Coordinates of C-alpha atoms and ligand atoms in Angstrom, one line a residue:
M267 CA 0.0 0.0 0.0
D268 CA 0.9 3.7 -0.2
Q269 CA 3.3 4.2 2.7
T270 CA 2.7 8.0 2.8
K271 CA -0.9 7.5 3.9
P272 CA -1.4 7.6 7.7
T273 CA -2.6 4.2 8.8
N274 CA -5.7 3.5 10.8
F275 CA -7.4 0.4 12.3
I276 CA -9.2 -0.4 9.1
R277 CA -5.9 -0.3 7.1
E278 CA -4.4 -2.5 9.7
I279 CA -7.1 -5.1 9.3
I280 CA -6.7 -5.0 5.5
D281 CA -2.9 -5.3 5.8
K282 CA -3.3 -8.4 7.9
D283 CA -5.9 -9.9 5.5
I284 CA -3.6 -9.4 2.6
A285 CA -0.6 -10.9 4.5
A286 CA -2.8 -14.0 5.2
N287 CA -4.0 -14.0 1.6
K288 CA -7.6 -13.8 2.7
N289 CA -9.9 -13.3 -0.3
D290 CA -6.8 -14.1 -2.4
G291 CA -5.4 -10.8 -1.3
R292 CA -8.2 -8.8 -3.0
V293 CA -9.6 -5.6 -1.6
H294 CA -13.1 -4.8 -2.7
T295 CA -15.3 -2.2 -1.0
R296 CA -18.6 -0.5 -1.7
F297 CA -20.5 2.6 -0.9
P298 CA -24.1 1.7 -0.3
P299 CA -26.4 4.8 0.0
E300 CA -30.1 4.6 0.3
P301 CA -31.5 6.9 -2.4
N302 CA -33.8 8.7 0.1
G303 CA -32.1 12.1 0.2
Y304 CA -29.0 14.0 -1.0
L305 CA -25.6 13.0 0.3
H306 CA -24.0 15.0 3.1
I307 CA -20.5 15.5 4.3
G308 CA -20.7 12.4 6.5
H309 CA -21.3 10.4 3.4
A310 CA -18.2 12.1 1.9
K311 CA -16.2 10.5 4.7
S312 CA -17.6 7.1 3.8
I313 CA -17.0 7.6 0.1
C314 CA -13.4 8.8 0.6
L315 CA -12.8 5.8 2.9
N316 CA -14.3 3.2 0.6
F317 CA -13.0 4.5 -2.7
G318 CA -9.8 5.6 -1.1
L319 CA -9.0 2.1 0.2
A320 CA -9.8 0.6 -3.2
R321 CA -7.4 3.1 -4.8
D322 CA -4.6 2.7 -2.3
Y323 CA -4.8 -1.1 -2.3
K324 CA -5.3 -1.3 -6.1
G325 CA -8.7 -2.9 -5.4
L326 CA -12.2 -2.0 -6.5
A327 CA -15.1 0.0 -5.0
N328 CA -18.7 -0.4 -6.1
L329 CA -21.5 2.1 -5.9
R330 CA -24.6 0.3 -4.8
F331 CA -28.0 1.8 -4.2
D332 CA -29.6 0.2 -1.3
D333 CA -33.1 0.7 -2.7
T334 CA -35.2 -1.8 -0.7
N335 CA -37.6 0.8 0.7
P336 CA -40.0 1.7 -2.2
E337 CA -41.9 4.5 -0.3
T338 CA -39.1 6.9 0.3
E339 CA -36.8 6.4 -2.7
E340 CA -36.7 8.5 -5.8
T341 CA -34.7 8.8 -9.1
E342 CA -33.8 12.4 -8.3
Y343 CA -31.8 11.2 -5.3
V344 CA -30.2 8.4 -7.4
N345 CA -29.0 11.0 -9.9
S346 CA -27.7 13.5 -7.3
I347 CA -25.8 10.7 -5.5
M348 CA -24.0 9.7 -8.7
E349 CA -23.2 13.3 -9.4
D350 CA -21.8 13.8 -6.0
V351 CA -19.6 10.7 -6.0
K352 CA -18.2 11.8 -9.4
W353 CA -17.7 15.3 -8.2
L354 CA -15.6 14.0 -5.3
G355 CA -13.3 12.5 -7.9
F356 CA -14.2 8.9 -7.6
S357 CA -15.3 6.4 -10.2
W358 CA -17.2 3.1 -9.9
D359 CA -16.4 2.4 -13.5
D360 CA -18.9 -0.3 -14.6
R361 CA -19.7 -1.3 -11.1
L362 CA -23.0 0.5 -10.5
F363 CA -25.5 -1.7 -8.7
Y364 CA -28.9 -1.6 -7.1
A365 CA -30.0 -3.9 -4.3
S366 CA -33.2 -4.2 -6.4
D367 CA -31.2 -5.8 -9.1
Y368 CA -30.8 -8.7 -6.7
F369 CA -34.5 -9.1 -5.7
Q370 CA -34.8 -12.4 -7.4
K371 CA -31.5 -13.8 -6.0
L372 CA -32.5 -12.5 -2.5
Y373 CA -35.8 -14.3 -2.9
D374 CA -34.1 -17.5 -3.9
Y375 CA -31.9 -17.3 -0.9
A376 CA -34.9 -16.9 1.3
V377 CA -36.3 -20.1 -0.2
V378 CA -33.1 -21.9 0.7
L379 CA -33.4 -20.7 4.3
I380 CA -37.0 -21.8 4.4
K381 CA -36.1 -25.2 3.1
K382 CA -33.4 -25.5 5.7
G383 CA -35.9 -24.7 8.4
K384 CA -34.1 -21.4 9.1
A385 CA -37.0 -19.0 8.1
Y386 CA -40.7 -19.1 8.6
V387 CA -43.8 -17.1 7.6
C388 CA -45.4 -15.4 10.6
D389 CA -48.9 -13.9 10.9
Q390 CA -48.3 -11.9 14.0
S391 CA -49.2 -8.3 13.8
L392 CA -46.5 -5.7 14.4
D393 CA -47.9 -5.1 17.9
E394 CA -47.9 -8.8 18.8
M395 CA -44.4 -9.2 17.4
R396 CA -43.2 -6.4 19.6
K397 CA -44.8 -8.0 22.7
Y398 CA -43.3 -11.4 22.0
R399 CA -39.9 -9.9 21.4
G400 CA -39.2 -9.4 25.2
T401 CA -36.8 -6.8 26.5
V402 CA -33.1 -6.4 27.0
T403 CA -33.5 -8.1 30.4
E404 CA -36.3 -10.6 29.6
P405 CA -36.2 -13.3 26.9
G406 CA -38.9 -13.2 24.2
K407 CA -41.6 -15.8 23.5
E408 CA -41.8 -17.9 20.4
S409 CA -44.4 -17.0 17.8
P410 CA -47.3 -19.5 17.5
Y411 CA -46.4 -19.7 13.8
R412 CA -42.8 -20.6 14.4
N413 CA -43.1 -24.2 13.9
R414 CA -44.8 -24.3 10.5
S415 CA -43.4 -26.9 8.2
A416 CA -41.0 -26.0 5.5
D417 CA -43.6 -26.9 2.9
E418 CA -46.3 -24.7 4.5
N419 CA -43.8 -21.8 4.7
L420 CA -42.8 -22.2 1.1
D421 CA -46.4 -22.2 0.0
L422 CA -47.2 -19.1 2.1
F423 CA -44.1 -17.3 1.0
T424 CA -44.8 -17.9 -2.7
R425 CA -48.3 -16.6 -2.2
M426 CA -46.9 -13.5 -0.3
K427 CA -44.8 -12.9 -3.4
S428 CA -47.7 -13.2 -5.8
G429 CA -49.7 -10.6 -3.9
E430 CA -52.3 -12.8 -2.4
F431 CA -52.1 -11.2 1.1
P432 CA -52.7 -7.6 2.2
D433 CA -49.9 -5.3 3.4
G434 CA -48.7 -6.0 6.9
S435 CA -50.6 -9.3 7.2
K436 CA -47.6 -11.6 7.0
V437 CA -43.8 -11.5 7.2
L438 CA -40.9 -13.9 6.6
R439 CA -38.7 -14.2 9.7
G440 CA -35.4 -15.8 10.4
K441 CA -35.7 -18.7 12.8
I442 CA -32.9 -17.9 15.2
D443 CA -33.4 -17.6 18.9
M444 CA -36.2 -15.7 20.8
A445 CA -34.0 -15.7 23.9
H446 CA -30.9 -14.3 22.2
P447 CA -29.2 -11.6 24.3
N448 CA -28.9 -9.5 21.1
M449 CA -32.6 -8.5 20.5
L450 CA -31.8 -8.2 16.7
L451 CA -31.4 -12.0 16.6
R452 CA -34.8 -12.7 18.1
D453 CA -36.3 -14.0 14.8
P454 CA -35.8 -10.8 12.8
V455 CA -38.0 -9.9 9.9
F456 CA -36.6 -10.6 6.5
Y457 CA -39.5 -9.8 4.2
R458 CA -42.7 -7.7 4.4
V459 CA -45.7 -7.6 2.2
R460 CA -45.9 -4.2 0.7
K461 CA -47.9 -3.6 -2.5
T462 CA -46.0 -0.5 -3.4
S463 CA -44.5 0.5 -6.8
H464 CA -40.7 0.6 -6.7
H465 CA -38.7 3.2 -8.6
R466 CA -37.0 0.5 -10.6
T467 CA -38.9 -2.7 -10.4
G468 CA -42.3 -1.1 -10.7
N469 CA -45.1 -3.5 -9.6
T470 CA -43.2 -6.7 -10.0
W471 CA -42.8 -7.3 -6.3
A472 CA -45.5 -7.4 -3.6
I473 CA -42.8 -8.2 -0.9
Y474 CA -39.7 -6.3 -0.1
P475 CA -36.7 -7.5 1.9
T476 CA -35.5 -5.7 5.0
Y477 CA -32.1 -3.8 5.3
D478 CA -30.6 -6.5 7.6
Y479 CA -31.5 -9.3 5.3
T480 CA -30.4 -7.5 2.1
H481 CA -27.2 -5.8 3.0
G482 CA -24.9 -8.7 3.7
L483 CA -26.2 -10.7 0.8
C484 CA -25.6 -7.9 -1.6
D485 CA -22.1 -7.6 -0.3
S486 CA -21.7 -11.3 -0.8
I487 CA -23.1 -11.4 -4.3
E488 CA -20.7 -8.6 -5.4
G489 CA -17.7 -10.3 -3.9
I490 CA -17.1 -7.5 -1.4
T491 CA -14.2 -8.2 0.9
H492 CA -14.5 -5.5 3.5
S493 CA -17.9 -4.1 4.3
I494 CA -17.3 -0.8 6.0
C495 CA -20.1 0.9 7.9
T496 CA -20.8 3.2 10.8
L497 CA -20.8 2.1 14.4
E498 CA -24.6 1.8 14.8
F499 CA -24.3 -1.4 12.7
E500 CA -22.0 -3.1 15.2
V501 CA -25.0 -4.8 16.9
H502 CA -26.2 -5.9 13.5
R503 CA -23.0 -7.7 12.7
P504 CA -24.0 -11.1 14.3
L505 CA -27.1 -11.1 12.1
Y506 CA -25.0 -10.2 9.0
D507 CA -22.8 -13.1 9.9
W508 CA -25.6 -15.5 10.7
I509 CA -27.3 -15.1 7.3
L510 CA -24.1 -15.6 5.3
E511 CA -23.1 -18.6 7.4
E512 CA -26.4 -20.3 7.1
L513 CA -26.3 -19.9 3.4
G514 CA -22.7 -20.9 3.1
V515 CA -21.9 -18.0 0.6
H516 CA -19.0 -15.7 0.3
H517 CA -18.6 -13.9 3.6
P518 CA -17.3 -10.3 3.6
Q519 CA -16.0 -8.9 6.9
Q520 CA -18.1 -6.1 8.3
I521 CA -16.0 -3.3 9.9
E522 CA -17.5 -0.4 11.8
F523 CA -16.1 3.1 12.2
A524 CA -17.4 6.2 14.0
R525 CA -19.6 8.4 11.8
L526 CA -18.7 12.0 11.2
N527 CA -20.5 14.6 13.3
L528 CA -19.9 18.2 12.4
S529 CA -20.4 21.1 14.7
H530 CA -23.2 23.7 14.0
T531 CA -25.0 21.4 11.6
V532 CA -27.1 18.2 11.5
L533 CA -26.1 15.1 9.5
S534 CA -29.3 13.1 9.4
K535 CA -31.1 12.7 6.1
R536 CA -34.4 12.9 7.9
K537 CA -33.6 16.2 9.5
L538 CA -32.1 17.6 6.3
L539 CA -35.2 16.5 4.4
E540 CA -37.3 18.4 7.0
L541 CA -35.3 21.6 6.4
V542 CA -36.0 21.2 2.7
T543 CA -39.7 20.3 2.8
K544 CA -40.5 23.0 5.4
K545 CA -38.6 25.5 3.2
L546 CA -36.3 26.5 6.0
V547 CA -33.5 26.4 3.4
N548 CA -33.7 26.9 -0.4
G549 CA -33.4 23.2 -1.4
W550 CA -30.9 20.5 -0.9
D551 CA -28.1 22.5 -2.6
D552 CA -28.6 25.6 -0.5
P553 CA -25.0 26.8 0.2
R554 CA -25.8 26.6 3.9
M555 CA -26.7 22.9 3.8
P556 CA -24.1 20.3 4.9
T557 CA -24.9 18.3 1.7
I558 CA -22.2 17.7 -0.8
S559 CA -24.2 19.7 -3.3
G560 CA -24.5 22.5 -0.7
F561 CA -20.8 22.6 -0.2
R562 CA -20.2 22.5 -3.9
R563 CA -22.5 25.5 -4.4
R564 CA -20.9 27.3 -1.5
G565 CA -17.6 27.0 -3.4
Y566 CA -15.8 24.1 -1.8
T567 CA -13.6 22.1 -4.1
P568 CA -13.6 18.3 -4.3
S569 CA -10.0 18.3 -3.1
S570 CA -10.7 20.4 -0.1
V571 CA -13.4 17.9 1.0
R572 CA -11.1 15.0 0.4
T573 CA -8.4 16.7 2.4
F574 CA -10.8 17.1 5.2
C575 CA -11.9 13.5 5.1
E576 CA -8.2 12.4 5.3
R577 CA -7.4 14.8 8.0
I578 CA -10.2 13.7 10.4
G579 CA -9.2 10.0 9.9
V580 CA -11.2 7.1 11.0
A581 CA -11.7 5.9 14.6
K582 CA -14.0 3.8 16.7
M583 CA -15.1 6.6 19.0
D584 CA -17.9 9.0 18.2
S585 CA -17.0 12.7 18.4
I586 CA -18.0 16.1 16.9
I587 CA -15.5 17.7 14.5
D588 CA -15.5 21.5 14.7
L589 CA -16.6 23.3 11.5
P590 CA -13.3 25.3 11.4
V591 CA -11.4 22.1 10.7
L592 CA -13.4 21.8 7.4
E593 CA -13.1 25.6 6.7
N594 CA -9.4 25.5 7.1
C595 CA -9.1 22.9 4.4
I596 CA -10.8 25.1 1.8
R597 CA -9.0 28.2 3.0
E598 CA -5.6 26.6 2.7
E599 CA -6.4 25.5 -0.8
L600 CA -7.9 28.8 -2.0
N601 CA -5.1 30.8 -0.5
K602 CA -2.9 29.1 -3.0
T603 CA -5.2 29.0 -6.0
A604 CA -7.8 31.8 -5.9
A605 CA -7.1 35.1 -7.6
R606 CA -7.3 38.1 -5.3
V607 CA -9.4 41.0 -6.2
M608 CA -10.8 44.1 -4.4
A609 CA -14.5 44.3 -3.5
V610 CA -16.4 46.4 -1.0
L611 CA -19.3 44.8 0.9
K612 CA -20.6 47.8 2.8
P613 CA -19.5 50.8 0.8
L614 CA -18.6 54.3 2.1
K615 CA -17.6 56.9 -0.5
V616 CA -14.2 58.6 -0.2
V617 CA -13.5 61.8 -2.1
I618 CA -9.8 62.6 -2.7
D619 CA -10.0 66.4 -2.8
N620 CA -6.5 67.1 -4.3
Y621 CA -6.8 64.4 -7.0
P622 CA -7.5 65.8 -10.5
E623 CA -11.1 65.7 -11.4
N624 CA -11.0 63.7 -14.6
Q625 CA -7.9 61.7 -14.1
T626 CA -7.9 57.9 -14.1
E627 CA -4.9 55.8 -13.4
E628 CA -4.3 52.1 -13.4
F629 CA -2.2 50.3 -10.8
D630 CA -0.6 46.9 -11.1
A631 CA -2.2 44.5 -8.6
I632 CA -0.8 41.1 -7.8
N633 CA -3.2 38.3 -8.4
N634 CA -1.8 36.0 -5.9
P635 CA 1.4 36.6 -3.8
E636 CA 1.5 32.9 -3.1
D637 CA 1.8 32.1 -6.8
P638 CA 3.7 34.6 -8.9
S639 CA 2.8 32.7 -12.0
M640 CA -0.7 34.0 -11.6
G641 CA 0.6 37.4 -12.7
T642 CA -0.8 40.9 -12.2
R643 CA -3.8 42.9 -13.4
K644 CA -4.6 46.5 -13.8
V645 CA -6.9 48.2 -11.2
P646 CA -8.4 51.6 -12.1
F647 CA -8.2 54.5 -9.7
S648 CA -9.9 57.9 -9.7
K649 CA -10.9 60.8 -7.5
E650 CA -13.8 59.0 -5.9
I651 CA -13.5 55.5 -4.4
F652 CA -15.4 53.2 -2.2
I653 CA -14.0 51.8 1.0
E654 CA -15.5 49.5 3.6
E655 CA -17.7 51.3 6.0
D656 CA -15.9 49.5 8.8
D657 CA -12.6 50.9 7.7
F658 CA -13.5 54.4 8.8
R659 CA -14.3 55.8 12.2
E660 CA -14.9 59.4 13.0
E661 CA -14.2 58.7 16.7
P662 CA -11.8 55.7 16.6
P663 CA -11.3 53.4 19.5
K664 CA -7.7 52.9 20.7
K665 CA -5.4 51.1 18.3
F666 CA -7.6 51.8 15.3
F667 CA -5.1 52.1 12.5
R668 CA -7.5 52.4 9.6
L669 CA -9.0 55.6 8.2
T670 CA -9.9 58.3 10.8
P671 CA -9.5 62.1 10.8
G672 CA -5.9 63.2 10.7
Q673 CA -4.5 59.6 10.3
E674 CA -2.7 58.4 7.2
V675 CA -3.4 55.0 5.7
R676 CA -2.3 53.1 2.6
L677 CA -4.8 52.4 -0.1
R678 CA -3.6 49.0 -1.3
Y679 CA -1.5 49.3 -4.5
A680 CA -2.4 53.0 -4.8
Y681 CA -1.5 55.9 -2.5
Y682 CA -1.3 57.1 1.0
I683 CA -4.3 59.1 2.0
T684 CA -5.1 61.3 5.0
C685 CA -8.6 62.0 6.2
T686 CA -9.4 65.7 6.4
G687 CA -13.1 65.6 7.2
V688 CA -16.6 64.1 6.6
K689 CA -19.8 65.1 5.0
K690 CA -23.0 64.1 6.8
D691 CA -26.7 64.0 5.8
D692 CA -29.4 65.7 7.7
A693 CA -29.7 62.7 10.0
G694 CA -26.1 62.9 10.9
K695 CA -25.1 59.9 8.9
I696 CA -21.7 60.1 7.2
V697 CA -22.2 60.1 3.5
E698 CA -18.7 61.0 2.3
V699 CA -15.2 61.0 3.7
H700 CA -12.9 63.6 2.4
C701 CA -9.1 63.0 2.1
T702 CA -6.0 64.2 0.5
Y703 CA -3.4 62.0 -1.1
D704 CA 0.3 62.2 -1.4
P705 CA 1.3 61.8 -5.1
A706 CA 4.8 60.7 -4.0
T707 CA 3.4 57.5 -2.6
R708 CA 2.3 56.2 -5.9
G709 CA 2.0 52.4 -5.9
G710 CA 1.5 52.4 -2.2
D711 CA 5.1 53.0 -1.1
S712 CA 6.5 56.0 0.6
P713 CA 9.8 57.4 -0.9
D714 CA 10.8 58.8 2.5
G715 CA 10.3 55.6 4.4
R716 CA 7.4 57.1 6.2
K717 CA 5.3 54.2 7.7
V718 CA 1.6 53.8 8.0
K719 CA 0.0 51.2 10.2
G720 CA -3.1 50.5 8.2
T721 CA -3.7 49.3 4.7
I722 CA -7.2 49.2 3.3
H723 CA -8.8 48.0 0.1
W724 CA -10.9 50.1 -2.2
V725 CA -12.8 50.2 -5.5
S726 CA -12.8 53.1 -7.9
A727 CA -16.3 54.6 -7.8
R728 CA -16.2 55.7 -11.5
D729 CA -15.3 52.2 -12.8
T730 CA -17.1 50.1 -10.3
Y731 CA -19.5 47.2 -11.1
R732 CA -22.2 46.6 -8.5
A733 CA -22.5 42.9 -7.7
E734 CA -24.9 40.7 -5.7
V735 CA -23.0 39.1 -2.8
R736 CA -24.4 36.5 -0.5
L737 CA -22.8 36.1 2.9
Y738 CA -23.3 32.8 4.5
D739 CA -22.9 31.8 8.1
S740 CA -23.4 28.6 9.9
L741 CA -26.9 27.2 9.7
F742 CA -27.3 26.6 13.4
T743 CA -26.3 28.7 16.4
Q744 CA -25.3 25.8 18.6
R745 CA -22.3 23.5 18.4
D746 CA -24.7 20.6 18.7
P747 CA -28.1 21.7 17.2
N748 CA -29.7 18.5 18.6
D749 CA -29.0 19.5 22.1
V750 CA -32.3 21.1 22.8
P751 CA -34.6 20.9 25.8
E752 CA -37.2 18.1 25.9
G753 CA -40.1 18.8 23.6
A754 CA -38.2 21.4 21.6
D755 CA -37.2 20.8 18.0
F756 CA -33.7 21.1 16.4
T757 CA -35.1 23.8 14.1
T758 CA -35.4 26.1 17.1
T759 CA -31.6 26.4 17.0
L760 CA -31.5 27.6 13.4
N761 CA -29.3 30.7 12.9
Q762 CA -31.8 33.4 11.7
R763 CA -28.8 35.3 10.2
S764 CA -27.3 32.5 8.3
C765 CA -27.7 34.3 4.9
E766 CA -27.2 38.0 4.3
V767 CA -27.8 39.2 0.7
L768 CA -26.1 42.4 -0.4
T769 CA -27.4 43.5 -3.7
A770 CA -25.0 46.3 -4.8
C771 CA -21.4 45.7 -3.7
P772 CA -18.8 47.7 -5.6
V773 CA -16.3 45.3 -7.1
E774 CA -13.4 45.6 -9.6
P775 CA -14.9 46.1 -13.1
S776 CA -13.3 42.9 -14.4
L777 CA -15.6 40.9 -12.1
K778 CA -18.6 41.7 -14.2
D779 CA -17.5 39.0 -16.5
A780 CA -16.6 36.5 -13.8
R781 CA -17.6 33.1 -15.0
P782 CA -19.9 30.8 -13.0
G783 CA -17.8 28.4 -10.9
A784 CA -14.9 30.9 -10.6
R785 CA -13.3 31.4 -7.2
F786 CA -11.8 34.6 -5.8
Q787 CA -10.4 36.0 -2.7
F788 CA -11.9 39.4 -2.0
E789 CA -9.0 41.0 -0.2
R790 CA -9.4 41.1 3.5
L791 CA -13.0 39.7 3.3
G792 CA -12.9 36.1 2.4
Y793 CA -13.2 33.6 -0.4
F794 CA -16.1 33.9 -2.9
Y795 CA -17.6 31.6 -5.5
V796 CA -19.6 32.6 -8.6
D797 CA -22.9 30.9 -8.1
P798 CA -23.5 28.5 -11.0
V799 CA -27.3 28.6 -10.6
D800 CA -28.3 32.2 -10.1
S801 CA -25.5 34.0 -12.1
V802 CA -26.2 35.1 -15.7
P803 CA -23.6 36.3 -18.2
G804 CA -22.6 39.8 -17.2
R805 CA -24.4 39.5 -13.9
P806 CA -22.5 37.2 -11.5
V807 CA -23.7 36.4 -8.0
F808 CA -21.0 35.8 -5.5
N809 CA -21.4 33.3 -2.6
R810 CA -19.1 33.6 0.3
T811 CA -17.4 30.3 0.7
V812 CA -15.6 31.1 3.9
T813 CA -14.3 34.1 5.7
L814 CA -10.6 34.9 5.8
R815 CA -8.4 34.7 8.8
D816 CA -7.4 38.2 8.3
S817 CA -3.6 38.1 7.9
W818 CA -3.5 41.9 8.2
A819 CA -5.3 41.8 11.5
K820 CA -2.1 42.2 13.5
I821 CA -0.8 45.1 11.6
E822 CA -4.1 46.9 12.1
G823 CA -4.6 45.8 15.7
K824 CA -8.2 44.8 15.1
R825 CA -10.4 41.8 15.4
Ligands
ATP26 P1 -30.4 6.8 7.0 O1 -30.1 5.4 7.0 O2 -30.9 7.4 8.2 O3 -31.3 7.2 5.8 P2 -27.7 7.2 6.5 O4 -27.0 8.5 6.7 O5 -27.2 6.1 7.2 O6 -29.2 7.6 6.7 P3 -27.2 5.7 4.0 O7 -27.7 6.1 2.7 O8 -27.7 4.5 4.6 O9 -27.7 6.9 4.9 O10 -25.6 5.9 4.1 C1 -24.8 5.3 3.2 C2 -23.4 5.1 3.8 O11 -22.9 6.2 4.4 C3 -23.6 4.1 4.9 O12 -22.5 3.1 4.8 C4 -23.4 4.9 6.2 O13 -22.8 4.1 7.2 C5 -22.5 6.0 5.7 N1 -22.7 7.2 6.5 C6 -23.9 7.8 6.7 N2 -23.8 8.9 7.5 C7 -22.5 9.0 7.8 C8 -21.7 9.8 8.6 N3 -22.2 10.8 9.3 N4 -20.3 9.6 8.7 C9 -19.8 8.6 8.0 N5 -20.5 7.7 7.3 C10 -21.8 7.9 7.2
MG27 MG1 -28.3 4.0 6.8

């Protein structure tokens, strides 16, 4: 294997298996989503793990839709899942499977179990089954239908399949042990009657297999070697093993790892669906959603998500990863790759009184100091510019090194300016700041070595383009949104200010033609992504991907 990859307990298991020539040394994993929602960042962890192991061990990884639940599954979800896996940079090649492809095989295996006396048709209602199951401390009781003959079971099961019985009237159960300390082995349900149309098999089937019955058999049929899943399936493993052993078929090893929990968000498809259906967000790909499509639209790159998944590693213990761990991954990448530009979010007009009325100049601005090969661009400058409202204070607090009456600051790439006064409207609100500039500081450097403590960004008012900018913040206010008082709902912890839309932000004129999908650093403000859905040619919409850890903060003594 690739020795540069940090090891983990799953890799150690695989290394041992290869050394023992288990499965002839093959490594074959799968990612098995249920198509009942869009994938989220937790699924990305599972995808990177499964496809990453296959890549590193020169094995294979399948994409398999676990589509045994006809009511909740839709083709829209299937398509979004495929798009997301591809976007993350992984390929299943020709190994795209559906559990529903195996319905006939699964049925045939059930017949084998019935013939072996290891499965029976039970007529108990759900309620009765629950009562008979017992509790953790008490053994269950056997169903009165438990001792039906194999022939009778076979006859009933065939008739279940042909649609003779109404929904919920009969189930097929494994015949295991009603006193088993693991409740999941107290004659678990394998098949239910459900006369529902399936998104792929239509009305062919009147019975559908359960997750527990299906999953291990699909793994087995596909020749999976390591079936990697989240910790909650640990208690299901004895059942996974039981089914495969009773049938004597290829037996993959189930390995559990801790699911990803991310702070300030929820990673449950049910809850994410609730946000979407109640219109608390604008769809599955809302840039605030922790879905892969949400992160994509927010401006995350596939490599930043992969880096995150590698960095958090895999463990056996549940924990919550703080959102900044993820944000740092995209920041680090965009710091190196995104072109820097100047934009003003909350504009304040500055008039440079001693600058000639009709003059325009162009300054060379560096596109990315981290990468000289990205070159420079021209930025226009004129008598009137916009600066950030926050960068001016008439009555500054201590250590305010930005623009304030009497104090000189550097306009990035342009000149030193000094504030001489302000103009206010009738309500006393500052509408203009007046300054003078020193022509000797052209380009932003002083010939006499005179130092200024603050450098601020700006946009020429004459040449500006006014863009729509969307500032996103975390979707929930709490680190753990599920930590709410009894009776309260997780939606009560939604961040009411998670999206601020600014409709007319002055930006460098070249940004008018920014292409959907382009990424920029707005100097001192953060990283922004041109929204691929709402932008139109000549009218880009910028989504804030992530704020910037302001590297100028120290110089300016702020934040
Ligand atoms: P549910 O079963 O509630 O619909 P799920 O999130 O388990 O939701 P699946 O489609 O069954 O959804 O998940 C597909 C795969 O992704 C499974 O192998 C599952 O273990 C894994 N997975 C799901 N959530 C996470 C998570 N938060 N972290 C890591 N892996 C996850
Ligand atoms: Mg699941």
